[in-house]
C-alpha cells in the first residue's frame, strides 16, 4: 500500500527526475516518452499554468509537475477518476487478474452509468480496475455509451488501493470535462495539446474525432497568445495544416506500442510550436 508523500515540483522542474509520481492509469498512446523533448520549453517559465485540452493518462503533466494546471478531457470517466484521486480515493473493491471478475466488474460499471451514477467513488474505483485489467489500456465505449474493452492478457498486474500521494500533487490542479474549445484559457497559459492521432481510428469519444475536429483544434490554438505545443502523427495533411497556420515544426520518432499487425516501427510524430 502506498504511503502519502509530498513531491517537490521544483526538483522535477530542474532535474531529469520525472518518475516521482507515475501516471495512475494505463493509457494507449501515452506521451511519457515526450517529456524529455518538452522539458526545456517548460523550464523557460515554469510558473505558468499548464493546460492540457486532451489530458488522457496525465503523462505530460506528471512529467513536468507544474504548480498550476487545468486538465481537460472529453472522457467523463477519466476525469471522474482524477477528481476522486484529488479527494484521496482509497479503493476497497476486490481486484484480481481473473477474467470472470473483470467481466462482472465491467457489467457493474455499465450499470452504474445507466443509473446516472458515473460520478461516484465506486465508478472511479471500477474504472481503475477495468483500465488496469483490460486489453492494452484501451478506453473504448460502444454507441450506447457502454464500456466494451475486453479482458487483457497480462501475466501479472500490480494493483493499487491507496493513491494518497496524488491528493497533494493534484491539490492545485483543476480537472474539467468539456469540448476542448470551451476551455477558458488565460492569455499566458502554456498549452500542451495532444489530440487523437490523425488516423482512421478516431473513436476518441462517442462523437468521434475526425478531420474537422483536427482543423478546429489547430485553428483554435493558433489564436492563443501564450506558449503552445501541439502533438500529432505527422501525416501529410497534418503537416500541411500546421505549417499553413504558422506553427514551427519539429519531427520525432514515437514508439509504436499498439499494433494489430505486430509492427513496432517508430511512428513519425510532429510537435507544432508557437510563441516559444
PDB file of C-alpha atoms in Angstrom:
ATOM      1  CA  UNK A   1       0.000   0.000   0.000  1.00  0.00           C
ATOM      2  CA  UNK A   2       1.379   3.395  -0.974  1.00  0.00           C
ATOM      3  CA  UNK A   3       2.093   5.990   1.652  1.00  0.00           C
ATOM      4  CA  UNK A   4       1.305   9.662   1.332  1.00  0.00           C
ATOM      5  CA  UNK A   5       4.231  11.784   0.254  1.00  0.00           C
ATOM      6  CA  UNK A   6       4.793  15.411  -0.719  1.00  0.00           C
ATOM      7  CA  UNK A   7       6.548  15.733  -4.060  1.00  0.00           C
ATOM      8  CA  UNK A   8       8.878  18.617  -4.801  1.00  0.00           C
ATOM      9  CA  UNK A   9       7.743  20.250  -8.032  1.00  0.00           C
ATOM     10  CA  UNK A  10      10.821  22.465  -8.078  1.00  0.00           C
ATOM     11  CA  UNK A  11      13.118  19.450  -8.144  1.00  0.00           C
ATOM     12  CA  UNK A  12      11.184  17.909 -11.004  1.00  0.00           C
ATOM     13  CA  UNK A  13      11.348  21.121 -12.994  1.00  0.00           C
ATOM     14  CA  UNK A  14      15.107  21.473 -12.699  1.00  0.00           C
ATOM     15  CA  UNK A  15      16.291  17.871 -12.831  1.00  0.00           C
ATOM     16  CA  UNK A  16      15.600  14.929 -15.109  1.00  0.00           C
ATOM     17  CA  UNK A  17      13.739  13.221 -12.274  1.00  0.00           C
ATOM     18  CA  UNK A  18      10.259  12.845 -13.707  1.00  0.00           C
ATOM     19  CA  UNK A  19       9.350   9.500 -12.135  1.00  0.00           C
ATOM     20  CA  UNK A  20       8.387  10.636  -8.624  1.00  0.00           C
ATOM     21  CA  UNK A  21       4.682  10.204  -9.332  1.00  0.00           C
ATOM     22  CA  UNK A  22       3.807   7.921 -12.219  1.00  0.00           C
ATOM     23  CA  UNK A  23       0.587   8.075 -14.254  1.00  0.00           C
ATOM     24  CA  UNK A  24      -2.015   6.055 -12.325  1.00  0.00           C
ATOM     25  CA  UNK A  25      -3.662   4.576 -15.437  1.00  0.00           C
ATOM     26  CA  UNK A  26      -2.520   2.557 -18.406  1.00  0.00           C
ATOM     27  CA  UNK A  27      -3.107   4.713 -21.451  1.00  0.00           C
ATOM     28  CA  UNK A  28      -2.959   3.743 -25.117  1.00  0.00           C
ATOM     29  CA  UNK A  29      -0.825   6.275 -26.975  1.00  0.00           C
ATOM     30  CA  UNK A  30       0.557   7.810 -23.787  1.00  0.00           C
ATOM     31  CA  UNK A  31       3.172  10.522 -24.278  1.00  0.00           C
ATOM     32  CA  UNK A  32       5.534   9.840 -21.385  1.00  0.00           C
ATOM     33  CA  UNK A  33       8.374   9.471 -23.898  1.00  0.00           C
ATOM     34  CA  UNK A  34       7.842  13.096 -24.994  1.00  0.00           C
ATOM     35  CA  UNK A  35       8.672  14.674 -21.639  1.00  0.00           C
ATOM     36  CA  UNK A  36      12.389  14.822 -22.472  1.00  0.00           C
ATOM     37  CA  UNK A  37      11.550  16.816 -25.627  1.00  0.00           C
ATOM     38  CA  UNK A  38       9.275  19.261 -23.801  1.00  0.00           C
ATOM     39  CA  UNK A  39      11.075  19.963 -20.548  1.00  0.00           C
ATOM     40  CA  UNK A  40      13.413  22.647 -21.920  1.00  0.00           C
ATOM     41  CA  UNK A  41      10.468  24.614 -23.307  1.00  0.00           C
ATOM     42  CA  UNK A  42       8.637  24.272 -19.988  1.00  0.00           C
ATOM     43  CA  UNK A  43      11.638  25.378 -17.912  1.00  0.00           C
ATOM     44  CA  UNK A  44      11.646  28.792 -19.607  1.00  0.00           C
ATOM     45  CA  UNK A  45       8.813  29.816 -17.277  1.00  0.00           C
ATOM     46  CA  UNK A  46       7.562  27.009 -15.022  1.00  0.00           C
ATOM     47  CA  UNK A  47       5.377  29.493 -13.110  1.00  0.00           C
ATOM     48  CA  UNK A  48       2.830  29.463 -15.943  1.00  0.00           C
ATOM     49  CA  UNK A  49      -0.350  27.430 -15.747  1.00  0.00           C
ATOM     50  CA  UNK A  50      -0.111  24.265 -17.817  1.00  0.00           C
ATOM     51  CA  UNK A  51      -3.248  23.445 -19.796  1.00  0.00           C
ATOM     52  CA  UNK A  52      -3.948  20.102 -21.452  1.00  0.00           C
ATOM     53  CA  UNK A  53      -7.147  20.048 -23.544  1.00  0.00           C
ATOM     54  CA  UNK A  54      -6.737  16.271 -24.045  1.00  0.00           C
ATOM     55  CA  UNK A  55      -5.100  15.184 -20.802  1.00  0.00           C
ATOM     56  CA  UNK A  56      -5.640  11.427 -21.188  1.00  0.00           C
ATOM     57  CA  UNK A  57      -3.244   9.484 -18.983  1.00  0.00           C
ATOM     58  CA  UNK A  58      -1.530  12.613 -17.490  1.00  0.00           C
ATOM     59  CA  UNK A  59       1.963  11.525 -18.541  1.00  0.00           C
ATOM     60  CA  UNK A  60       2.984  15.024 -19.643  1.00  0.00           C
ATOM     61  CA  UNK A  61       1.626  16.947 -16.668  1.00  0.00           C
ATOM     62  CA  UNK A  62       3.084  14.458 -14.173  1.00  0.00           C
ATOM     63  CA  UNK A  63       6.372  14.651 -16.059  1.00  0.00           C
ATOM     64  CA  UNK A  64       6.533  18.462 -15.934  1.00  0.00           C
ATOM     65  CA  UNK A  65       4.903  18.873 -12.498  1.00  0.00           C
ATOM     66  CA  UNK A  66       3.504  22.420 -12.800  1.00  0.00           C
ATOM     67  CA  UNK A  67       2.396  24.411  -9.784  1.00  0.00           C
ATOM     68  CA  UNK A  68      -0.917  25.108 -11.533  1.00  0.00           C
ATOM     69  CA  UNK A  69      -2.711  23.086 -14.184  1.00  0.00           C
ATOM     70  CA  UNK A  70      -6.043  22.940 -15.974  1.00  0.00           C
ATOM     71  CA  UNK A  71      -6.532  19.388 -17.223  1.00  0.00           C
ATOM     72  CA  UNK A  72      -9.437  18.612 -19.514  1.00  0.00           C
ATOM     73  CA  UNK A  73     -10.700  15.539 -21.289  1.00  0.00           C
ATOM     74  CA  UNK A  74     -13.923  14.802 -23.130  1.00  0.00           C
ATOM     75  CA  UNK A  75     -14.000  11.399 -21.408  1.00  0.00           C
ATOM     76  CA  UNK A  76     -16.043  11.967 -18.214  1.00  0.00           C
ATOM     77  CA  UNK A  77     -14.880   8.713 -16.617  1.00  0.00           C
ATOM     78  CA  UNK A  78     -11.179   9.504 -16.639  1.00  0.00           C
ATOM     79  CA  UNK A  79     -11.925  12.976 -15.229  1.00  0.00           C
ATOM     80  CA  UNK A  80     -14.139  11.452 -12.540  1.00  0.00           C
ATOM     81  CA  UNK A  81     -11.278   9.153 -11.567  1.00  0.00           C
ATOM     82  CA  UNK A  82      -8.822  12.061 -11.288  1.00  0.00           C
ATOM     83  CA  UNK A  83     -11.282  14.123  -9.262  1.00  0.00           C
ATOM     84  CA  UNK A  84     -11.613  11.275  -6.791  1.00  0.00           C
ATOM     85  CA  UNK A  85      -7.825  10.908  -6.604  1.00  0.00           C
ATOM     86  CA  UNK A  86      -7.726  14.597  -5.698  1.00  0.00           C
ATOM     87  CA  UNK A  87     -10.092  13.793  -2.817  1.00  0.00           C
ATOM     88  CA  UNK A  88      -7.874  10.930  -1.589  1.00  0.00           C
ATOM     89  CA  UNK A  89      -9.501   7.883  -3.181  1.00  0.00           C
ATOM     90  CA  UNK A  90      -8.919   4.547  -1.480  1.00  0.00           C
ATOM     91  CA  UNK A  91     -10.211   1.518  -3.394  1.00  0.00           C
ATOM     92  CA  UNK A  92     -11.918  -1.185  -1.344  1.00  0.00           C
ATOM     93  CA  UNK A  93     -13.345  -3.419  -4.061  1.00  0.00           C
ATOM     94  CA  UNK A  94     -11.564  -6.744  -4.714  1.00  0.00           C
ATOM     95  CA  UNK A  95      -9.216  -6.654  -7.725  1.00  0.00           C
ATOM     96  CA  UNK A  96      -7.567  -9.591  -9.460  1.00  0.00           C
ATOM     97  CA  UNK A  97      -6.439 -10.601 -12.927  1.00  0.00           C
ATOM     98  CA  UNK A  98      -9.317 -13.042 -13.390  1.00  0.00           C
ATOM     99  CA  UNK A  99     -11.498 -12.947 -16.500  1.00  0.00           C
ATOM    100  CA  UNK A 100     -14.806 -13.664 -14.774  1.00  0.00           C
ATOM    101  CA  UNK A 101     -14.167 -10.926 -12.198  1.00  0.00           C
ATOM    102  CA  UNK A 102     -13.262  -8.481 -14.963  1.00  0.00           C
ATOM    103  CA  UNK A 103     -16.497  -9.029 -16.868  1.00  0.00           C
ATOM    104  CA  UNK A 104     -18.553  -8.855 -13.681  1.00  0.00           C
ATOM    105  CA  UNK A 105     -16.903  -5.519 -12.871  1.00  0.00           C
ATOM    106  CA  UNK A 106     -17.491  -4.270 -16.422  1.00  0.00           C
ATOM    107  CA  UNK A 107     -21.176  -5.144 -16.121  1.00  0.00           C
ATOM    108  CA  UNK A 108     -21.402  -3.347 -12.761  1.00  0.00           C
ATOM    109  CA  UNK A 109     -19.634  -0.269 -14.166  1.00  0.00           C
ATOM    110  CA  UNK A 110     -22.004  -0.072 -17.122  1.00  0.00           C
ATOM    111  CA  UNK A 111     -24.970  -0.478 -14.778  1.00  0.00           C
ATOM    112  CA  UNK A 112     -23.752   2.492 -12.727  1.00  0.00           C
ATOM    113  CA  UNK A 113     -23.507   4.563 -15.906  1.00  0.00           C
ATOM    114  CA  UNK A 114     -27.045   3.576 -16.913  1.00  0.00           C
ATOM    115  CA  UNK A 115     -28.266   4.631 -13.460  1.00  0.00           C
ATOM    116  CA  UNK A 116     -26.613   8.044 -13.735  1.00  0.00           C
ATOM    117  CA  UNK A 117     -24.018   7.183 -11.067  1.00  0.00           C
ATOM    118  CA  UNK A 118     -20.919   7.649 -13.210  1.00  0.00           C
ATOM    119  CA  UNK A 119     -19.518  10.357 -10.922  1.00  0.00           C
ATOM    120  CA  UNK A 120     -19.362   8.200  -7.790  1.00  0.00           C
ATOM    121  CA  UNK A 121     -16.297   6.842  -5.994  1.00  0.00           C
ATOM    122  CA  UNK A 122     -17.494   3.343  -6.865  1.00  0.00           C
ATOM    123  CA  UNK A 123     -17.485   4.226 -10.570  1.00  0.00           C
ATOM    124  CA  UNK A 124     -13.979   5.686 -10.221  1.00  0.00           C
ATOM    125  CA  UNK A 125     -12.755   2.524  -8.478  1.00  0.00           C
ATOM    126  CA  UNK A 126     -14.280   0.255 -11.114  1.00  0.00           C
ATOM    127  CA  UNK A 127     -12.825   2.405 -13.880  1.00  0.00           C
ATOM    128  CA  UNK A 128      -9.347   1.988 -12.409  1.00  0.00           C
ATOM    129  CA  UNK A 129      -9.755  -1.793 -12.150  1.00  0.00           C
ATOM    130  CA  UNK A 130     -11.084  -2.090 -15.707  1.00  0.00           C
ATOM    131  CA  UNK A 131      -8.285   0.109 -17.020  1.00  0.00           C
ATOM    132  CA  UNK A 132      -5.541  -1.921 -15.367  1.00  0.00           C
ATOM    133  CA  UNK A 133      -7.047  -5.275 -16.293  1.00  0.00           C
ATOM    134  CA  UNK A 134      -8.500  -4.613 -19.755  1.00  0.00           C
ATOM    135  CA  UNK A 135      -6.782  -5.000 -23.089  1.00  0.00           C
ATOM    136  CA  UNK A 136      -3.751  -2.720 -23.625  1.00  0.00           C
ATOM    137  CA  UNK A 137      -5.055   0.145 -21.526  1.00  0.00           C
ATOM    138  CA  UNK A 138      -7.732   0.952 -24.092  1.00  0.00           C
ATOM    139  CA  UNK A 139     -10.683   3.121 -23.105  1.00  0.00           C
ATOM    140  CA  UNK A 140     -13.493   2.390 -25.526  1.00  0.00           C
ATOM    141  CA  UNK A 141     -17.275   2.735 -25.427  1.00  0.00           C
ATOM    142  CA  UNK A 142     -19.913   1.458 -27.812  1.00  0.00           C
ATOM    143  CA  UNK A 143     -22.662   3.513 -29.446  1.00  0.00           C
ATOM    144  CA  UNK A 144     -24.817   3.012 -26.352  1.00  0.00           C
ATOM    145  CA  UNK A 145     -22.140   4.500 -24.114  1.00  0.00           C
ATOM    146  CA  UNK A 146     -21.141   1.163 -22.555  1.00  0.00           C
ATOM    147  CA  UNK A 147     -17.524   0.348 -21.773  1.00  0.00           C
ATOM    148  CA  UNK A 148     -16.676  -2.577 -24.057  1.00  0.00           C
ATOM    149  CA  UNK A 149     -12.918  -3.176 -23.798  1.00  0.00           C
ATOM    150  CA  UNK A 150     -12.219  -6.940 -23.500  1.00  0.00           C
ATOM    151  CA  UNK A 151     -10.203  -8.718 -20.836  1.00  0.00           C
ATOM    152  CA  UNK A 152      -6.450  -8.202 -21.133  1.00  0.00           C
ATOM    153  CA  UNK A 153      -3.715 -10.787 -21.359  1.00  0.00           C
ATOM    154  CA  UNK A 154      -1.297  -9.727 -18.636  1.00  0.00           C
ATOM    155  CA  UNK A 155       0.734 -12.236 -16.665  1.00  0.00           C
ATOM    156  CA  UNK A 156       0.996 -10.024 -13.586  1.00  0.00           C
ATOM    157  CA  UNK A 157      -0.797  -6.817 -12.588  1.00  0.00           C
ATOM    158  CA  UNK A 158       0.222  -4.684  -9.638  1.00  0.00           C
ATOM    159  CA  UNK A 159      -2.991  -3.079  -8.446  1.00  0.00           C
ATOM    160  CA  UNK A 160      -3.084  -0.096  -6.119  1.00  0.00           C
ATOM    161  CA  UNK A 161      -5.676   0.663  -3.478  1.00  0.00           C
ATOM    162  CA  UNK A 162      -4.120   3.781  -1.933  1.00  0.00           C
ATOM    163  CA  UNK A 163      -3.476   6.894  -4.069  1.00  0.00           C
ATOM    164  CA  UNK A 164      -2.745   9.390  -1.313  1.00  0.00           C
ATOM    165  CA  UNK A 165       0.307  10.995  -2.950  1.00  0.00           C
ATOM    166  CA  UNK A 166      -1.941  12.172  -5.794  1.00  0.00           C
ATOM    167  CA  UNK A 167      -4.065  14.124  -3.328  1.00  0.00           C
ATOM    168  CA  UNK A 168      -1.211  16.542  -2.609  1.00  0.00           C
ATOM    169  CA  UNK A 169       0.058  16.625  -6.210  1.00  0.00           C
ATOM    170  CA  UNK A 170      -3.428  17.365  -7.583  1.00  0.00           C
ATOM    171  CA  UNK A 171      -4.280  19.950  -4.921  1.00  0.00           C
ATOM    172  CA  UNK A 172      -3.683  22.972  -7.183  1.00  0.00           C
ATOM    173  CA  UNK A 173      -4.750  21.275 -10.425  1.00  0.00           C
ATOM    174  CA  UNK A 174      -8.248  21.641 -11.860  1.00  0.00           C
ATOM    175  CA  UNK A 175      -9.971  18.895 -13.847  1.00  0.00           C
ATOM    176  CA  UNK A 176     -12.687  19.628 -16.395  1.00  0.00           C
ATOM    177  CA  UNK A 177     -14.796  17.599 -18.786  1.00  0.00           C
ATOM    178  CA  UNK A 178     -15.764  19.602 -21.863  1.00  0.00           C
ATOM    179  CA  UNK A 179     -15.097  20.074 -25.543  1.00  0.00           C
ATOM    180  CA  UNK A 180     -11.585  21.462 -25.961  1.00  0.00           C
ATOM    181  CA  UNK A 181     -12.579  24.881 -27.287  1.00  0.00           C
ATOM    182  CA  UNK A 182     -14.814  25.511 -24.280  1.00  0.00           C
ATOM    183  CA  UNK A 183     -11.743  25.677 -22.018  1.00  0.00           C
ATOM    184  CA  UNK A 184     -11.352  29.173 -20.502  1.00  0.00           C
ATOM    185  CA  UNK A 185      -7.756  29.910 -21.496  1.00  0.00           C
ATOM    186  CA  UNK A 186      -5.772  32.685 -19.850  1.00  0.00           C
ATOM    187  CA  UNK A 187      -3.578  34.807 -22.129  1.00  0.00           C
ATOM    188  CA  UNK A 188      -0.278  33.353 -20.900  1.00  0.00           C
ATOM    189  CA  UNK A 189      -1.299  29.700 -20.391  1.00  0.00           C
ATOM    190  CA  UNK A 190       1.234  27.144 -21.592  1.00  0.00           C
ATOM    191  CA  UNK A 191      -0.887  24.752 -23.677  1.00  0.00           C
ATOM    192  CA  UNK A 192       0.240  21.229 -24.486  1.00  0.00           C
ATOM    193  CA  UNK A 193      -2.323  19.687 -26.814  1.00  0.00           C
ATOM    194  CA  UNK A 194      -2.298  16.030 -27.803  1.00  0.00           C
ATOM    195  CA  UNK A 195      -5.494  15.383 -29.781  1.00  0.00           C
ATOM    196  CA  UNK A 196      -6.289  11.906 -31.087  1.00  0.00           C
ATOM    197  CA  UNK A 197      -3.961  10.868 -33.901  1.00  0.00           C
ATOM    198  CA  UNK A 198      -4.973  11.777 -37.435  1.00  0.00           C
ATOM    199  CA  UNK A 199      -5.706   8.182 -38.374  1.00  0.00           C
ATOM    200  CA  UNK A 200      -8.722   6.178 -39.481  1.00  0.00           C
ATOM    201  CA  UNK A 201      -9.464   5.037 -35.909  1.00  0.00           C
ATOM    202  CA  UNK A 202     -10.763   8.198 -34.242  1.00  0.00           C
ATOM    203  CA  UNK A 203     -13.243   6.881 -31.661  1.00  0.00           C
ATOM    204  CA  UNK A 204     -11.914   9.298 -29.046  1.00  0.00           C
ATOM    205  CA  UNK A 205     -15.390   9.962 -27.748  1.00  0.00           C
ATOM    206  CA  UNK A 206     -18.931   8.952 -28.548  1.00  0.00           C
ATOM    207  CA  UNK A 207     -18.992  11.571 -31.305  1.00  0.00           C
ATOM    208  CA  UNK A 208     -15.572  10.678 -32.709  1.00  0.00           C
ATOM    209  CA  UNK A 209     -12.699  12.981 -33.617  1.00  0.00           C
ATOM    210  CA  UNK A 210     -12.345  13.466 -37.359  1.00  0.00           C
ATOM    211  CA  UNK A 211     -10.598  15.856 -39.701  1.00  0.00           C
ATOM    212  CA  UNK A 212     -12.948  18.750 -38.962  1.00  0.00           C
ATOM    213  CA  UNK A 213     -12.013  18.479 -35.277  1.00  0.00           C
ATOM    214  CA  UNK A 214      -8.302  18.372 -36.147  1.00  0.00           C
ATOM    215  CA  UNK A 215      -8.666  21.619 -38.086  1.00  0.00           C
ATOM    216  CA  UNK A 216     -10.785  23.216 -35.366  1.00  0.00           C
ATOM    217  CA  UNK A 217      -8.220  22.355 -32.670  1.00  0.00           C
ATOM    218  CA  UNK A 218      -5.276  23.654 -34.705  1.00  0.00           C
ATOM    219  CA  UNK A 219      -7.039  26.916 -35.584  1.00  0.00           C
ATOM    220  CA  UNK A 220      -8.210  27.446 -32.003  1.00  0.00           C
ATOM    221  CA  UNK A 221      -4.679  27.082 -30.635  1.00  0.00           C
ATOM    222  CA  UNK A 222      -3.193  29.250 -33.402  1.00  0.00           C
ATOM    223  CA  UNK A 223      -5.151  32.167 -31.892  1.00  0.00           C
ATOM    224  CA  UNK A 224      -3.732  31.646 -28.393  1.00  0.00           C
ATOM    225  CA  UNK A 225      -1.229  34.295 -27.304  1.00  0.00           C
ATOM    226  CA  UNK A 226       0.679  32.082 -24.864  1.00  0.00           C
ATOM    227  CA  UNK A 227       3.049  29.166 -25.493  1.00  0.00           C
ATOM    228  CA  UNK A 228       1.574  26.263 -27.481  1.00  0.00           C
ATOM    229  CA  UNK A 229       2.913  22.809 -28.257  1.00  0.00           C
ATOM    230  CA  UNK A 230       0.602  20.675 -30.397  1.00  0.00           C
ATOM    231  CA  UNK A 231       1.436  16.990 -30.873  1.00  0.00           C
ATOM    232  CA  UNK A 232       0.121  14.672 -33.577  1.00  0.00           C
ATOM    233  CA  UNK A 233       1.041  11.939 -36.006  1.00  0.00           C
ATOM    234  CA  UNK A 234       2.979  13.504 -38.883  1.00  0.00           C
ATOM    235  CA  UNK A 235       0.568  12.724 -41.714  1.00  0.00           C
ATOM    236  CA  UNK A 236       0.926  14.821 -44.860  1.00  0.00           C
ATOM    237  CA  UNK A 237      -2.276  16.722 -44.245  1.00  0.00           C
ATOM    238  CA  UNK A 238      -1.444  17.402 -40.580  1.00  0.00           C
ATOM    239  CA  UNK A 239       1.984  18.766 -41.534  1.00  0.00           C
ATOM    240  CA  UNK A 240       0.377  20.935 -44.225  1.00  0.00           C
ATOM    241  CA  UNK A 241      -2.293  22.194 -41.813  1.00  0.00           C
ATOM    242  CA  UNK A 242       0.114  23.104 -39.047  1.00  0.00           C
ATOM    243  CA  UNK A 243       2.541  24.759 -41.482  1.00  0.00           C
ATOM    244  CA  UNK A 244      -0.255  26.855 -43.006  1.00  0.00           C
ATOM    245  CA  UNK A 245      -1.158  28.178 -39.551  1.00  0.00           C
ATOM    246  CA  UNK A 246       2.367  29.345 -38.789  1.00  0.00           C
ATOM    247  CA  UNK A 247       3.494  26.652 -36.349  1.00  0.00           C
ATOM    248  CA  UNK A 248       7.196  25.777 -36.180  1.00  0.00           C
ATOM    249  CA  UNK A 249       7.511  22.023 -36.702  1.00  0.00           C
ATOM    250  CA  UNK A 250       9.804  19.512 -35.002  1.00  0.00           C
ATOM    251  CA  UNK A 251       9.687  15.859 -36.064  1.00  0.00           C
ATOM    252  CA  UNK A 252      10.119  12.932 -33.687  1.00  0.00           C
ATOM    253  CA  UNK A 253      10.010   9.142 -33.880  1.00  0.00           C
ATOM    254  CA  UNK A 254       7.350   7.869 -31.492  1.00  0.00           C
ATOM    255  CA  UNK A 255       7.427   4.341 -30.076  1.00  0.00           C
ATOM    256  CA  UNK A 256       4.637   2.274 -31.596  1.00  0.00           C
ATOM    257  CA  UNK A 257       3.151   0.444 -28.632  1.00  0.00           C
ATOM    258  CA  UNK A 258      -0.146  -0.849 -30.004  1.00  0.00           C
ATOM    259  CA  UNK A 259      -0.439  -2.520 -33.388  1.00  0.00           C
ATOM    260  CA  UNK A 260      -2.790  -5.220 -34.603  1.00  0.00           C
ATOM    261  CA  UNK A 261      -0.132  -6.322 -37.116  1.00  0.00           C
ATOM    262  CA  UNK A 262       2.732  -6.602 -34.660  1.00  0.00           C
ATOM    263  CA  UNK A 263       4.547  -3.720 -36.379  1.00  0.00           C
ATOM    264  CA  UNK A 264       6.789  -1.873 -33.898  1.00  0.00           C
ATOM    265  CA  UNK A 265       8.315   0.558 -36.405  1.00  0.00           C
ATOM    266  CA  UNK A 266       8.653   4.023 -34.824  1.00  0.00           C
ATOM    267  CA  UNK A 267       5.743   6.215 -35.862  1.00  0.00           C
ATOM    268  CA  UNK A 268       6.601   9.689 -37.252  1.00  0.00           C
ATOM    269  CA  UNK A 269       5.216  12.389 -34.989  1.00  0.00           C
ATOM    270  CA  UNK A 270       5.273  16.165 -35.130  1.00  0.00           C
ATOM    271  CA  UNK A 271       5.459  18.846 -32.463  1.00  0.00           C
ATOM    272  CA  UNK A 272       3.876  22.076 -33.724  1.00  0.00           C
ATOM    273  CA  UNK A 273       5.153  25.008 -31.681  1.00  0.00           C
ATOM    274  CA  UNK A 274       4.031  28.630 -31.315  1.00  0.00           C
ATOM    275  CA  UNK A 275       5.089  31.539 -29.101  1.00  0.00           C
ATOM    276  CA  UNK A 276       8.200  29.774 -27.768  1.00  0.00           C
TER     277      UNK A 276
END
